XYZ file of C-alpha atoms in Angstrom:
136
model
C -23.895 42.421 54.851
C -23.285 38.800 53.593
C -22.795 40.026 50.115
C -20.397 42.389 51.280
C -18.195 39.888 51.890
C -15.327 38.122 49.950
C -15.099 34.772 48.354
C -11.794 33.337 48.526
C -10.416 30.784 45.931
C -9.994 27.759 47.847
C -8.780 24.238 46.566
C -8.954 20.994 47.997
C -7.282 17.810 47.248
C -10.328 15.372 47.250
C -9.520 11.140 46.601
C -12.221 10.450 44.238
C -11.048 6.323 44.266
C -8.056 4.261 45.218
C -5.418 6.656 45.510
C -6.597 8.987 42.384
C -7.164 12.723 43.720
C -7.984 15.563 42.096
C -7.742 19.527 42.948
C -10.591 21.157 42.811
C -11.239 24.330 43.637
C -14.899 25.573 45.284
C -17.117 26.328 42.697
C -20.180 28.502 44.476
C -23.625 28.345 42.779
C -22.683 31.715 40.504
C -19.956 30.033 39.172
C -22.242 27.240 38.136
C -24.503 29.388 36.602
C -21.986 31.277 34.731
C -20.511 28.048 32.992
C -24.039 26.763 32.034
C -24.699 30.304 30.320
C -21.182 30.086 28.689
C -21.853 26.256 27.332
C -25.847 27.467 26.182
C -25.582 27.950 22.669
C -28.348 29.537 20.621
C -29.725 29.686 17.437
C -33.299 31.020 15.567
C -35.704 28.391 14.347
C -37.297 29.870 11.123
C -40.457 28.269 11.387
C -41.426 29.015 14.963
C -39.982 32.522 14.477
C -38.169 32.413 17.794
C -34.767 32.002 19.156
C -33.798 28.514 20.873
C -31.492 27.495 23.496
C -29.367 24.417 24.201
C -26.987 23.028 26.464
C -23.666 22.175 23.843
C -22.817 19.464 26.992
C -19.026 19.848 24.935
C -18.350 22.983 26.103
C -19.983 22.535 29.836
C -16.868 20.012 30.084
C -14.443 22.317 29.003
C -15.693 25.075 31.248
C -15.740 22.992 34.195
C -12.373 21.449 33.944
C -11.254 25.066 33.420
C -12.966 26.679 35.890
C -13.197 24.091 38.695
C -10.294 21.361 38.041
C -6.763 22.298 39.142
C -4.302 19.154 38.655
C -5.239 15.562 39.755
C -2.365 12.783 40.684
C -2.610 9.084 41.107
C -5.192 8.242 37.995
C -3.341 4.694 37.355
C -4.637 2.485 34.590
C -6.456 0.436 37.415
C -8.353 3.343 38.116
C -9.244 4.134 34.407
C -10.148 0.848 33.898
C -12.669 1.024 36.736
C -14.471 3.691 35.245
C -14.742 2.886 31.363
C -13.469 0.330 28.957
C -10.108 0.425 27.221
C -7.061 -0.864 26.262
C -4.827 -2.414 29.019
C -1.891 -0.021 29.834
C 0.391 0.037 32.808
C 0.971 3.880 33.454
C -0.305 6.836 35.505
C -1.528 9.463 33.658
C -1.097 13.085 34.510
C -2.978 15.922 34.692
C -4.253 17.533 31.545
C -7.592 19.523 30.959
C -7.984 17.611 27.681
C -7.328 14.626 29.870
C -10.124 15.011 32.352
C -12.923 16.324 30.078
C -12.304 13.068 28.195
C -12.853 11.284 31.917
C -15.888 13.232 32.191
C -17.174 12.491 28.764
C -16.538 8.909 29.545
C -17.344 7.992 32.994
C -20.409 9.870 34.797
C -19.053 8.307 37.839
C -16.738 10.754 38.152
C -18.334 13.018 36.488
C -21.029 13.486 39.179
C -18.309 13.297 41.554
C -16.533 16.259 40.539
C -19.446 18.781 40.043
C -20.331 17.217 43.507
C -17.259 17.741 45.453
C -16.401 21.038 43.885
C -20.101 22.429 45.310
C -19.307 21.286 48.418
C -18.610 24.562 51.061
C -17.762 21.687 54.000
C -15.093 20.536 52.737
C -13.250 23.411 51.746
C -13.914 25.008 55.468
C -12.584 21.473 56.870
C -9.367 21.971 54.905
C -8.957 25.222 56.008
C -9.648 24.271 60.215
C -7.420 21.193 59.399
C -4.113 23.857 58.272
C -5.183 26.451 60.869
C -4.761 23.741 63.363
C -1.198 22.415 61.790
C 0.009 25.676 61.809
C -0.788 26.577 65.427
């Protein structure tokens, strides 16, 4: 019966630090699985006569912004500058996928964060009670 029924695509605006938020949308443990296969690259070692397998960590980014990462708003230079170390610019960035893989490949802060949030059922069921409730 349970797998009978159907997943819906829900997002969630989640603050990941002061005032930066990011959409994510819920990212079940298939999901996960699928974008580790699609980041596994392979390749045959000649001298143990077998094929090998390897994460290309690249491409795990790319498939999680793209499969799990909607928009974000709020990432200020104050925030970027809590996370890694660069050059001091007064602006808020917006979203783009390019964008937040680079976060990820820079700060594992919010790189945990994300693959974190995303997994979590909770808080995509909280959302929805919270908007069933406003709308009643």
């Amino acid at each position: 019966m349970l797998r009978n029924k159907k997943q819906i695509q829900k997002t969630v605006w989640a603050e990941f630090k002061d005032g930066f938020e990011v959409e994510l949308r819920y990212a079940p443990r298939a999901l996960w699985v699928d974008i580790a296969q699609r980041s596994t690259t392979r390749a045959w070692d000649a001298k143990a006569m077998t094929e090998t397998e390897s994460r290309d960590n690249a491409k795990w980014r790319a498939n999680t912004v793209e499969a799990v990462v909607v928009g974000w708003r709020g990432l200020s230079a104050a925030v970027v500058k809590s996370l890694v170390v660069v050059d001091d610019y007064d602006v808020e960035y917006p979203y783009a996928p390019e964008e937040c893989v680079w976060l990820m490949e820079q700060s594992m802060e919010f790189e945990n964060w994300l693959v974190t949030v995303a997994s979590q059922a909770a808080l995509y069921q909280e959302q929805k009670r919270a908007e069933e409730i406003k709308n009643s």
